[in-house]
Amino acid sequence: MYAISLTSIPPRFARIGPVLSALLAQRPAPVAVYLCLPRSYRRFPGPVTPPALPSGVELLWSGADLGPAGKALISARHLRGQVDRLIYCDDDWLYPPGWAAALLADAGDGVASTGQGFSVKRLTRQSHAKPGFTDIAQGFSGVCIDPAWLSGAEMEPPEAAWPVDDIWLSGQLARHGVAVQEVAQARASIRPAFQDRYALQNAHIAGQNRHEANMACIEALTQRYGLWPAASRTARAARP
């Protein structure tokens, strides 16, 4: 038994319908799809009027704006102990009917699955991933977890990690000993639902571009938990 969750932002509410429909069409079907929204947004001032939701999609409110990590953290708290697996994903991609099944097939005890990931070596940090596994699970491709892994209050991102959900959430998994398995089949057939100017990949938040935000987040994880320290000069020179 599994559920799917995602978050969104007001400029995308009018375009999210096909994404929700694609999630509802997964086989096996999820017990529910959750749209997780804050009562107010940091980036978009004003009252929040949620979009119309199709049958099978439930709205989960959060008192705090957890940023993009809210797609996982809000639902994980709600679902802990209720479902075996939670798949979280993005609001601007379309997922074919077999996408969830591929992720579910490769998730297991102590193993999260993702359609696409990357090594922290890309950010000149030390990776401790076992052979065949990766460090960072990328939410756009889907991430399958046990909701208990991300259900603690301490999971909320600090200021430095607020814009960088993939690294922050993967860090929480890593510090609890959860390995991340890439599932190429889950990534192969997903496609963008639309393009707009709100993608975090291209955003400047608090004066930082994406790379600067990534580095600030991973440094926060290193300082707080000892995860992924900076690579030595020798290791950096040998990095592919």
XYZ file of C-alpha atoms in Angstrom:
240
model
C 0.000 0.000 0.000
C 1.440 3.346 -1.013
C 0.577 7.022 -1.488
C 1.958 9.799 -3.673
C 2.571 13.385 -2.612
C 3.726 16.650 -4.118
C 3.590 20.352 -3.446
C 2.996 23.305 -5.741
C 2.992 27.090 -5.926
C 0.154 29.496 -6.803
C 1.401 30.353 -10.329
C 1.141 26.655 -11.221
C -2.251 25.860 -9.714
C -4.085 26.331 -13.009
C -1.737 23.921 -14.817
C -1.421 21.117 -12.266
C -4.522 19.151 -13.329
C -2.825 16.859 -15.893
C -0.052 16.080 -13.397
C -2.569 15.015 -10.741
C -4.467 12.930 -13.288
C -1.267 11.132 -14.284
C -0.547 10.300 -10.650
C -4.055 8.958 -10.115
C -3.615 6.758 -13.214
C -0.647 4.836 -11.785
C -0.956 1.053 -11.669
C -1.063 -0.240 -9.034
C -3.169 2.697 -7.923
C -2.091 4.717 -4.877
C -4.419 4.791 -1.879
C -4.359 8.579 -2.245
C -2.518 11.437 -3.881
C -1.735 14.314 -1.524
C -1.204 17.913 -2.551
C 0.748 19.536 0.297
C 0.419 23.319 0.597
C 1.404 25.921 3.187
C -1.160 28.329 4.564
C 1.040 31.141 3.284
C 4.059 31.306 0.964
C 7.357 33.056 1.464
C 7.793 33.686 -2.256
C 4.169 34.494 -3.097
C 2.456 36.858 -0.639
C -1.294 36.936 -0.252
C -4.072 34.476 0.568
C -3.762 30.920 -0.699
C -6.695 29.583 -2.697
C -5.999 25.943 -3.583
C -6.790 24.585 -7.039
C -9.796 22.390 -7.730
C -8.786 18.802 -7.028
C -10.010 15.681 -8.798
C -11.499 12.812 -6.821
C -8.710 10.830 -5.194
C -6.500 13.856 -4.464
C -6.491 15.130 -0.882
C -5.208 18.476 0.353
C -2.759 18.565 3.262
C -2.125 21.978 4.826
C 1.036 23.050 6.617
C 1.224 25.971 9.000
C 4.797 26.671 7.884
C 6.163 27.075 4.379
C 8.750 24.301 4.221
C 9.649 25.170 0.648
C 9.961 22.392 -1.927
C 10.745 19.857 0.837
C 7.119 20.194 1.893
C 6.190 17.718 -0.837
C 7.734 14.973 1.323
C 7.802 16.232 4.915
C 4.132 17.186 5.282
C 2.825 13.898 3.918
C 5.466 11.787 5.705
C 4.233 13.058 9.068
C 0.639 12.440 8.081
C 1.233 8.928 6.742
C 3.729 7.468 9.213
C 2.480 4.033 10.203
C -0.438 4.190 7.765
C 1.200 3.161 4.485
C 4.255 1.095 3.636
C 5.629 3.476 1.023
C 5.351 7.111 0.025
C 6.431 8.390 -3.382
C 7.087 12.112 -3.602
C 7.554 13.963 -6.869
C 7.368 17.359 -8.593
C 4.410 19.305 -9.922
C 5.779 20.075 -13.409
C 6.407 16.561 -14.772
C 4.097 13.950 -16.250
C 4.523 10.386 -14.996
C 3.444 7.397 -17.136
C 1.344 4.603 -15.570
C 4.309 2.290 -14.867
C 6.457 4.924 -13.137
C 5.308 4.233 -9.568
C 5.504 0.461 -10.040
C 9.160 0.745 -11.100
C 10.031 2.760 -8.009
C 8.120 0.420 -5.698
C 9.874 -2.635 -7.120
C 13.326 -1.349 -6.139
C 12.511 0.100 -2.715
C 13.108 -2.108 0.310
C 14.125 -2.231 3.950
C 16.612 0.585 4.389
C 16.559 1.378 0.663
C 14.903 4.348 -1.028
C 14.501 4.369 -4.796
C 14.632 7.256 -7.251
C 14.374 7.628 -10.984
C 17.558 9.677 -11.096
C 20.218 10.653 -8.581
C 23.744 11.997 -8.441
C 26.887 11.663 -6.367
C 27.998 14.406 -3.987
C 31.377 14.096 -5.676
C 29.851 16.475 -8.211
C 29.905 19.065 -5.419
C 33.487 18.150 -4.382
C 32.306 16.294 -1.284
C 33.152 12.829 0.010
C 30.618 10.179 -0.941
C 30.013 7.163 1.283
C 27.457 5.498 -0.996
C 27.956 1.780 -1.448
C 28.710 0.452 -4.953
C 25.551 0.471 -7.024
C 23.948 3.245 -4.973
C 24.010 7.031 -5.105
C 23.828 9.961 -2.669
C 21.192 12.424 -3.842
C 17.674 11.361 -4.864
C 16.151 13.818 -7.331
C 12.516 14.567 -6.657
C 11.559 15.417 -10.237
C 12.057 11.746 -11.141
C 10.212 10.455 -8.066
C 11.529 9.181 -4.736
C 10.066 6.169 -2.926
C 10.526 5.978 0.846
C 9.054 4.665 4.071
C 7.319 7.801 5.406
C 8.741 7.117 8.869
C 12.184 8.053 7.523
C 11.170 11.695 7.015
C 8.526 12.163 9.688
C 10.512 13.773 12.530
C 10.132 17.456 13.442
C 13.906 17.918 13.139
C 13.599 17.262 9.408
C 12.453 20.831 8.705
C 15.098 22.595 6.600
C 17.061 25.478 8.114
C 17.398 28.720 6.183
C 20.472 27.529 4.283
C 18.654 24.412 3.075
C 15.206 25.877 2.388
C 15.543 26.130 -1.446
C 17.375 22.810 -1.880
C 15.009 19.957 -1.166
C 16.849 17.159 -2.998
C 20.059 17.585 -1.016
C 18.351 18.275 2.310
C 15.959 15.308 2.106
C 18.696 12.975 0.858
C 20.855 14.083 3.760
C 18.105 13.113 6.185
C 17.910 9.690 4.569
C 21.685 9.274 4.675
C 22.030 10.160 8.339
C 19.503 7.446 9.163
C 21.401 4.864 7.130
C 18.988 4.720 4.190
C 20.648 3.865 0.865
C 19.445 5.407 -2.409
C 18.959 3.172 -5.439
C 18.568 4.623 -8.947
C 15.860 3.071 -11.129
C 16.480 3.909 -14.770
C 13.097 2.505 -15.826
C 11.306 5.072 -13.660
C 13.229 7.949 -15.240
C 13.044 6.782 -18.838
C 9.540 7.848 -19.827
C 8.680 10.834 -17.651
C 8.466 14.181 -19.439
C 7.974 17.824 -18.534
C 4.346 18.846 -18.139
C 5.098 22.483 -18.923
C 7.834 25.064 -18.674
C 7.707 28.322 -16.755
C 10.029 30.759 -15.024
C 9.493 29.331 -11.542
C 11.753 26.258 -11.750
C 14.092 26.239 -8.757
C 16.917 25.069 -10.997
C 16.996 28.564 -12.505
C 15.908 30.568 -9.474
C 17.849 33.077 -7.405
C 16.664 32.899 -3.788
C 18.131 35.023 -0.999
C 20.754 36.235 -3.479
C 22.004 32.728 -4.337
C 21.962 30.868 -7.631
C 21.333 27.122 -7.698
C 24.965 26.067 -7.295
C 25.494 28.447 -4.385
C 22.325 27.190 -2.726
C 23.442 23.576 -3.227
C 26.778 24.280 -1.580
C 25.189 26.151 1.337
C 22.816 23.256 1.953
C 25.457 20.545 1.821
C 27.693 22.567 4.128
C 24.806 22.864 6.589
C 24.455 19.066 6.541
C 28.189 18.640 7.089
C 28.214 21.067 9.998
C 25.110 19.604 11.625
C 25.572 15.863 11.060
C 29.101 15.334 9.728
C 27.705 14.204 6.370
C 29.615 14.521 3.114
C 32.665 16.543 4.199
C 34.762 18.360 1.622
C 36.872 16.085 -0.543
C 40.639 16.164 -0.282
C 42.635 17.747 -3.090
C 43.720 14.298 -4.242
C 40.118 13.079 -4.369
C 39.013 16.201 -6.233
C 41.749 15.713 -8.821
C 40.645 12.098 -9.355
C 36.920 12.931 -9.591
C 35.470 11.949 -13.001
